[in-house]
Short mmCIF file of C-alpha atoms and ligand atoms in Angstrom, two decimals:
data_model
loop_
_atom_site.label_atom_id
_atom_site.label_comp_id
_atom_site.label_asym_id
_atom_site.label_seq_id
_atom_site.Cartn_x
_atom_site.Cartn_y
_atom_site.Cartn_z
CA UNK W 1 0.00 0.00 0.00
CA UNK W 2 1.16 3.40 -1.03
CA UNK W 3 0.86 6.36 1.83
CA UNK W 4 -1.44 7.67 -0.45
CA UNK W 5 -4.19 5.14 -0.29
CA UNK W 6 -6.20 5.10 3.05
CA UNK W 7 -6.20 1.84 5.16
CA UNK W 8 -9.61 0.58 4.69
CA UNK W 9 -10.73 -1.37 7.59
CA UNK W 10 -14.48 -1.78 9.09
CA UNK W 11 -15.55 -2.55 11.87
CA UNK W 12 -18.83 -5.44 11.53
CA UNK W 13 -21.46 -6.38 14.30
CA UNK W 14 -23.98 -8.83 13.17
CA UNK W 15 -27.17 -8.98 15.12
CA UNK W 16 -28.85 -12.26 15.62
CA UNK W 17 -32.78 -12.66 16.05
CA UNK W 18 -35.56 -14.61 17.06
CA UNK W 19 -38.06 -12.70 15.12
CA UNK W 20 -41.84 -13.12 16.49
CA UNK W 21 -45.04 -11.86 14.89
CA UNK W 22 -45.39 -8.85 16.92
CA UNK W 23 -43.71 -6.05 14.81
CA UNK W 24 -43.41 -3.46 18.20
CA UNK W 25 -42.12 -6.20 20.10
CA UNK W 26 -39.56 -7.39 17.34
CA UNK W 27 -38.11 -3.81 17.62
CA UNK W 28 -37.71 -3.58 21.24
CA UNK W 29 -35.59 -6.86 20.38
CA UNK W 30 -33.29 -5.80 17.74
CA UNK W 31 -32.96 -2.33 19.53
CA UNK W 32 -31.09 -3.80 22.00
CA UNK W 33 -29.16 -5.57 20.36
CA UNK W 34 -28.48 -3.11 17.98
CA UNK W 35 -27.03 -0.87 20.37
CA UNK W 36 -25.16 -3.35 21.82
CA UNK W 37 -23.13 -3.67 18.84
CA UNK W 38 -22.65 0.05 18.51
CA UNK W 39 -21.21 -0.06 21.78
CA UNK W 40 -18.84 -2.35 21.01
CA UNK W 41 -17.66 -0.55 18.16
CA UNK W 42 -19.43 -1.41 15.09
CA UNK W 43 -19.62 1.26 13.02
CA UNK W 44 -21.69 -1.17 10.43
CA UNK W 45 -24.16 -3.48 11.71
CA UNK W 46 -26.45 -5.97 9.78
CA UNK W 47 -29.77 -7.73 11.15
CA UNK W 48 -31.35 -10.77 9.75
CA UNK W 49 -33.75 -11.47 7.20
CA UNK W 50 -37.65 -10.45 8.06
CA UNK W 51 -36.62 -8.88 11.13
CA UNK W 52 -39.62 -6.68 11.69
CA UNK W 53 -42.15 -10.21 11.68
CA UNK W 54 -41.98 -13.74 10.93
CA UNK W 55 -45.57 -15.00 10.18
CA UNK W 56 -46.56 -18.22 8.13
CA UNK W 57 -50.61 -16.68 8.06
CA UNK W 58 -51.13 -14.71 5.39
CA UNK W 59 -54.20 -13.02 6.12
CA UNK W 60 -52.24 -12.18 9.77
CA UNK W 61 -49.09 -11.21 8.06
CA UNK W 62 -51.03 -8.54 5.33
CA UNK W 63 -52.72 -7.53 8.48
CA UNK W 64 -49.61 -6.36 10.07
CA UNK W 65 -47.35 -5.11 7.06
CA UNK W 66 -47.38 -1.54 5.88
CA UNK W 67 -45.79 0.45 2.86
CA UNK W 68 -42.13 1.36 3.07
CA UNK W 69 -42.92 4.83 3.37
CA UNK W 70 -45.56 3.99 6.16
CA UNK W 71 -43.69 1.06 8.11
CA UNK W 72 -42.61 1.92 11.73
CA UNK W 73 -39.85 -0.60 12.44
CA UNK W 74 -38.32 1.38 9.16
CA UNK W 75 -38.67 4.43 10.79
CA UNK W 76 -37.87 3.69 13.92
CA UNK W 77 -34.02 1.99 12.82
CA UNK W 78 -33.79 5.17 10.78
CA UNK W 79 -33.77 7.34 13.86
CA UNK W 80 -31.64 4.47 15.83
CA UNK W 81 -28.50 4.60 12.70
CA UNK W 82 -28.77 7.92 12.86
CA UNK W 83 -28.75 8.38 16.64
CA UNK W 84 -25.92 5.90 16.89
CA UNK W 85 -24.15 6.99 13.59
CA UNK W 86 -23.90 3.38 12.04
CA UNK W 87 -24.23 1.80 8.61
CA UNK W 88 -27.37 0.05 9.53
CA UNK W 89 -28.29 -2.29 7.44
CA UNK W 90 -31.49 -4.36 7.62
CA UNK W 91 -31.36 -8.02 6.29
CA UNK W 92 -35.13 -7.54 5.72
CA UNK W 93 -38.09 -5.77 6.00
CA UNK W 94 -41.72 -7.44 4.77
CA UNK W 95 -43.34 -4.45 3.39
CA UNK W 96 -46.71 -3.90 1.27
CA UNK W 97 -46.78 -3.43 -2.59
CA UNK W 98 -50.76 -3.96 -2.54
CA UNK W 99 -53.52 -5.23 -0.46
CA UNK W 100 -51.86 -9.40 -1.26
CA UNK W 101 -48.48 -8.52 -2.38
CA UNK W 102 -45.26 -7.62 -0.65
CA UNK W 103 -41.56 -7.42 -1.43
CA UNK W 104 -38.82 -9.03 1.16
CA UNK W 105 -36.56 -6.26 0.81
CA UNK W 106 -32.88 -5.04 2.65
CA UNK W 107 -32.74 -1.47 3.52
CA UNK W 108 -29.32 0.18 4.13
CA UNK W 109 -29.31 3.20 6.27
CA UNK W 110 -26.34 5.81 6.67
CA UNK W 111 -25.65 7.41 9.73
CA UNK W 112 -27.34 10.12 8.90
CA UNK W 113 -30.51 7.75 8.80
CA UNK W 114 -31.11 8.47 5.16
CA UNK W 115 -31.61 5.27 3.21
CA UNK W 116 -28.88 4.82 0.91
CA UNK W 117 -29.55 1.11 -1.00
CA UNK W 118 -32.60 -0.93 -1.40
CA UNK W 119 -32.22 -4.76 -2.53
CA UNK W 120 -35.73 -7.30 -3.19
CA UNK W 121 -34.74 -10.66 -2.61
CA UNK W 122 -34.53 -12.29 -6.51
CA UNK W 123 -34.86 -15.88 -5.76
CA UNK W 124 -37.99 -16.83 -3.72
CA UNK W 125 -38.17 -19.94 -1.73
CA UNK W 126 -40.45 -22.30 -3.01
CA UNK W 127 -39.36 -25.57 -1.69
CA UNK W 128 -40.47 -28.74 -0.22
CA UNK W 129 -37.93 -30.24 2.11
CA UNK W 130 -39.72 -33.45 2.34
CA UNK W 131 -39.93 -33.44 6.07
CA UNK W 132 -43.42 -31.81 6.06
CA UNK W 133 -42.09 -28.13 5.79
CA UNK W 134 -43.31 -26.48 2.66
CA UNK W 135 -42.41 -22.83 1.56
CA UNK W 136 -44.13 -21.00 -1.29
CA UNK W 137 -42.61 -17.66 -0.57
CA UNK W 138 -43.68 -16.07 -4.20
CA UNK W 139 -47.49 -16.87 -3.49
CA UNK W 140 -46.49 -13.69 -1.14
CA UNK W 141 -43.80 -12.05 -2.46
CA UNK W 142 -42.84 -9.95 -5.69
CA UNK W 143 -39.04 -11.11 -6.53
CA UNK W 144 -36.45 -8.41 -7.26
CA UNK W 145 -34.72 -8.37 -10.74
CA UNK W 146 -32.05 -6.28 -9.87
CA UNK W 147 -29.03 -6.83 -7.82
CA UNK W 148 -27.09 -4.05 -6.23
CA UNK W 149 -23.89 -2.69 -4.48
CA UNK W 150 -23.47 0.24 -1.91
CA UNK W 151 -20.83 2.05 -0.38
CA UNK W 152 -20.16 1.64 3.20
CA UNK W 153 -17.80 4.47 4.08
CA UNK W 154 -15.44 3.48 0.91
CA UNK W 155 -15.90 -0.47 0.88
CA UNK W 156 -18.40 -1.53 -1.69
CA UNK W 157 -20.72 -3.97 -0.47
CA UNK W 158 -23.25 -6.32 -2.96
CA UNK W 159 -26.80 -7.16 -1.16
CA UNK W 160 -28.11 -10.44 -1.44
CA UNK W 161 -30.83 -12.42 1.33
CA UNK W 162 -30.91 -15.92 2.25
CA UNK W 163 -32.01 -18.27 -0.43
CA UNK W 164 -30.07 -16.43 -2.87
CA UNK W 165 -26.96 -17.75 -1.67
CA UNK W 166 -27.87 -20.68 -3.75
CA UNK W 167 -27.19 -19.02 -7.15
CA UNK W 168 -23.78 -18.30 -6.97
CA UNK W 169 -23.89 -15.97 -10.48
CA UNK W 170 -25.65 -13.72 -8.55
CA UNK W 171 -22.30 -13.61 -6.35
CA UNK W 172 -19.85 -13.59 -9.18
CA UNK W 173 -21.61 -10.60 -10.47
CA UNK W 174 -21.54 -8.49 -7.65
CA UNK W 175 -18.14 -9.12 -7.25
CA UNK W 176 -17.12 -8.17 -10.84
CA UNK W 177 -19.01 -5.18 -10.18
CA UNK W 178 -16.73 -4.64 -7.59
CA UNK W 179 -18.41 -5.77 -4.05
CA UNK W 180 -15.49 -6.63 -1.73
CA UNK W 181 -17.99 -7.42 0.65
CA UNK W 182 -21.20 -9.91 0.45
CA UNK W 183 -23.89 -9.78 2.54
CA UNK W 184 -26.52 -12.83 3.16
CA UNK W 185 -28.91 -12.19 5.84
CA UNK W 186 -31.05 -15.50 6.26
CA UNK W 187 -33.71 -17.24 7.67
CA UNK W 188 -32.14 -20.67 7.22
CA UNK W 189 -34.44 -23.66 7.94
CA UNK W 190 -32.20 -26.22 10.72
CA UNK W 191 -31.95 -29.46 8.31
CA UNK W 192 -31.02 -27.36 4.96
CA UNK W 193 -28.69 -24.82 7.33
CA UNK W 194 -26.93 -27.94 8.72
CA UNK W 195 -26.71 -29.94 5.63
CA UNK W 196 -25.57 -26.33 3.74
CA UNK W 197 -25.00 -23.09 5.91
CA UNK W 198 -21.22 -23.06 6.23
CA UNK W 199 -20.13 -24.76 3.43
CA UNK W 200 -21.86 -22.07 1.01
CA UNK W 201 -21.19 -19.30 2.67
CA UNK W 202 -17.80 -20.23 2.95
CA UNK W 203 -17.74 -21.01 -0.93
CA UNK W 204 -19.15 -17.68 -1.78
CA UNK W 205 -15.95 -16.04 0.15
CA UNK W 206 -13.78 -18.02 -1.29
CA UNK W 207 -14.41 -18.23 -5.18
CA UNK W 208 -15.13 -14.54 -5.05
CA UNK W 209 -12.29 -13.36 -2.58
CA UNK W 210 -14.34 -11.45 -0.75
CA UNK W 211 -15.84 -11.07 3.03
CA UNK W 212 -18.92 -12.72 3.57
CA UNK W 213 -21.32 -11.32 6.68
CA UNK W 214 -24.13 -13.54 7.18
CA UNK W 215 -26.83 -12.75 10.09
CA UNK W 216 -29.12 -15.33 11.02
CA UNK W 217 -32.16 -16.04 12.46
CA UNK W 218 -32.29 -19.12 15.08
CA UNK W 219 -34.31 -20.91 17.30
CA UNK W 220 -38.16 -21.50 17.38
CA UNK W 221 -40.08 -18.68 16.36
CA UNK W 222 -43.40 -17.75 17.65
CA UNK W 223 -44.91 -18.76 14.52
CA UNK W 224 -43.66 -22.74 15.04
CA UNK W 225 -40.65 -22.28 12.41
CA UNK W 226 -37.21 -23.58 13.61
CA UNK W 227 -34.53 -21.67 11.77
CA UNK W 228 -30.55 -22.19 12.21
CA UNK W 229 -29.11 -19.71 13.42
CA UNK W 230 -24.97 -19.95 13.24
CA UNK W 231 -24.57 -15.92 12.01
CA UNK W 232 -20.97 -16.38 10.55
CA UNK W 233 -18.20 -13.87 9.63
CA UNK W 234 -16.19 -15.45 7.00
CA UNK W 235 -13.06 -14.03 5.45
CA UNK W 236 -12.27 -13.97 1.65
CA UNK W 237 -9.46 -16.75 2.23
CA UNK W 238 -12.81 -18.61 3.41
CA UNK W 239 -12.02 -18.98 7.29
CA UNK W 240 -14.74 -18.32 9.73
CA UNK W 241 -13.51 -15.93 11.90
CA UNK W 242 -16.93 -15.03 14.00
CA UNK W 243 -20.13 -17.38 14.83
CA UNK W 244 -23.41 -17.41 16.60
CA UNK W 245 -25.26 -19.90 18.35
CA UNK W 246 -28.54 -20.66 18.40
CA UNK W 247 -29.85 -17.78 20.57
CA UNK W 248 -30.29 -14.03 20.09
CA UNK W 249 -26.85 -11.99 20.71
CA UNK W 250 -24.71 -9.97 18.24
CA UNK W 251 -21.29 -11.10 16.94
CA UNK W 252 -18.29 -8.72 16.09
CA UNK W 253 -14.89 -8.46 14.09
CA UNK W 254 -12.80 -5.98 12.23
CA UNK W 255 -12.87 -6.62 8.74
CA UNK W 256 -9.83 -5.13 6.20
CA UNK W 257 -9.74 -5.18 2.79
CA UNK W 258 -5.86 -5.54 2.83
CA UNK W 259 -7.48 -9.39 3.52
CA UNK W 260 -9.41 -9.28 -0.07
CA UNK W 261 -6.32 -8.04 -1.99
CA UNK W 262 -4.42 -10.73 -0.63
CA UNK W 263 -6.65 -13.73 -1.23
CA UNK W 264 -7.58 -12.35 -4.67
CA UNK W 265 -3.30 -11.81 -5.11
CA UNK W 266 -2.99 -15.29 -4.51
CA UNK W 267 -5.84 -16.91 -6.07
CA UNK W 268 -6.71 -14.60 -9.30
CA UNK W 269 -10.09 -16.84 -9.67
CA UNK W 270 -12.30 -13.74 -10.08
CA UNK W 271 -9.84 -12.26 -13.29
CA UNK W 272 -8.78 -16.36 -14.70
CA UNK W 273 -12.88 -16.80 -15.38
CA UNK W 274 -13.56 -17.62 -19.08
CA UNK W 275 -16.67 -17.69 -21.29
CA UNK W 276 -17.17 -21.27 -22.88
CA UNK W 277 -20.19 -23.39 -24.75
CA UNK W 278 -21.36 -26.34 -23.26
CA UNK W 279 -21.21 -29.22 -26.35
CA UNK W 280 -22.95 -32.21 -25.93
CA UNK W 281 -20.44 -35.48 -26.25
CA UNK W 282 -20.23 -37.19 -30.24
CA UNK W 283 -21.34 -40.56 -30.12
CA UNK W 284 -18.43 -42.72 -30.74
CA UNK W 285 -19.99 -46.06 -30.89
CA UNK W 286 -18.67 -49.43 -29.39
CA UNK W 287 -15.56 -48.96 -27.84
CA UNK W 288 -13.32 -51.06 -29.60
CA UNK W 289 -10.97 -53.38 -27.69
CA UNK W 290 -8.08 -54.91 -29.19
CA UNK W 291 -7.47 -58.24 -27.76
CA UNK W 292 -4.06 -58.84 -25.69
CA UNK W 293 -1.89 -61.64 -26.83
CA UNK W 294 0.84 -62.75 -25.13
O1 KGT Z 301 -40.98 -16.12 5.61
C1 KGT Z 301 -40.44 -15.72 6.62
O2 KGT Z 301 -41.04 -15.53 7.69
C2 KGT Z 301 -38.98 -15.44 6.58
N1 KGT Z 301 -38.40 -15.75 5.30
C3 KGT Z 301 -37.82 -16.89 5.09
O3 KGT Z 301 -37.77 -17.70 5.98
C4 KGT Z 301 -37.20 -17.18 3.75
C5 KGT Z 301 -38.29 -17.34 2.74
S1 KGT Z 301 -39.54 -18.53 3.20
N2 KGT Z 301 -36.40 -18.35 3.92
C6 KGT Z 301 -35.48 -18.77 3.08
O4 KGT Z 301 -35.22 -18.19 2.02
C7 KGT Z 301 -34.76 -20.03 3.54
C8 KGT Z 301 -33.75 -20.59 2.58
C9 KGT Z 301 -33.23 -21.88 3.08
O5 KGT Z 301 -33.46 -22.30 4.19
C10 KGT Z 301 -32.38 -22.69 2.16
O6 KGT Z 301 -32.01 -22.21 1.07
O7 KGT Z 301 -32.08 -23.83 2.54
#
């Protein structure tokens, strides 16, 4: 590094939920917590997907969900960021298009509490893990088409939310767009996040050579879901250097992008990549076999 470029180091707190379907009382909940990771020196802190309600009826959940420019958890962690003078950055927020239709969208706030990205989740879950838990999350939800970056002081981040993390294009091109930093808040389910959590996330880091910041959900919600939990900091050489448990809490670490030059130095995966076609195989017939004599 030259003296003329600034060190660029940040300073992460990932806040871990247990997200009911009570909006106020969700954001009493990640209040706290929130502010407990500003006092331990975060100067950017992420919470995890829906974390203003987690609600499987429908008829409840449009009951409770407002417009962006109407929702009160929204304006509520504007005043917080800009009180505390974080990056705050909202895994999710379930807010209204129309009276049946809502997006599942990640707000980033600047510290002066003026929202400075928006990101609606592209892939929707609509699974069935074959253990009786079902999701049709676009019978709800409008998907995003769009994926996007933001600045955090001068480290570019790219937005993404939990089930995206399966599509790792969407990855690849936010890092080619320059994103040194990915960002996955989730809602894991507990057999596809033990089967899966770690080893993505950690293949995300590594194939892009970039930080990955993941905060979960975990535990059993109000609404009878049992999500994963495990919030994990993992570094673009793809070690996890912070991790939740199961319960609420926040976790911390400084992250430095001295850390992304060097694994991208060393493994040049992100500038090697090459365009190819995909040919099927020329039949060739019976293999021919020559027979051996001695
Ligand atoms: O609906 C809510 O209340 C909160 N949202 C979620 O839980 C979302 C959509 S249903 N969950 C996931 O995307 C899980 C992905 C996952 O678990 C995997 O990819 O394995």
């Amino acid at each position: 590094m030259t003296s003329l470029e600034t060190a660029q180091t940040l300073r992460v707190g990932l806040v871990q939920l247990r997200t009911g379907r009570d909006p106020a009382a969700n954001l009493d909940a990640v209040s706290a917590l929130i502010r407990a990771a500003a006092a331990d020196g975060a100067r950017y802190v992420q919470t995890p997907e829906t974390t203003n309600i987690m609600e499987l009826d429908r008829a409840r959940l449009f009951e409770q969900l407002a417009e962006e420019h109407k929702d009160t958890t929204l304006a509520a962690l504007r005043d917080l960021a800009r009180e505390l003078k974080i990056h705050l950055h909202i895994g999710s927020l379930a807010l209204k298009i129309s009276d049946a239709r809502a997006v599942n969208r990640a707000i980033l706030i600047d510290p002066e509490g003026e929202i400075s990205a928006r990101y609606d989740k592209i892939h929707m879950f609509d699974v069935d893990l074959g253990n009786g838990e079902s999701y049709r999350e676009s019978g709800a939800y409008r998907p995003g088409e769009r994926a996007v970056t933001a600045d955090v002081d001068a480290i570019r981040i790219g937005l993404t939310i939990c089930y995206d993390l399966r599509f790792p294009a969407l990855y690849r091109a936010l890092a080619e767009a320059g994103a040194k930093v990915l960002t996955v808040p989730s809602a894991f389910t507990r057999p596809t996040g033990e089967a899966h959590w770690h080893v993505l996330l950690r293949a995300r880091a590594i194939e892009t050579g970039a930080y990955v910041l993941a905060a979960a959900q975990g535990g059993k919600h109000e609404n009878g879901r049992e999500t994963y939990g495990h919030s994990l900091i993992v570094d673009p050489w793809g070690r996890v250097i912070a991790e939740g448990g199961t319960d609420p809490g926040v976790i911390l670490a400084e992250i430095d992008m001295k850390e992304v030059a060097s694994a991208r130095a060393r493994i040049p995966s992100l500038s090697n990549g090459r365009r190819f076609e995909v040919a099927e195989a020329q039949p060739v017939g019976r293999l021919h076999v020559v027979e051996r004599r001695s």
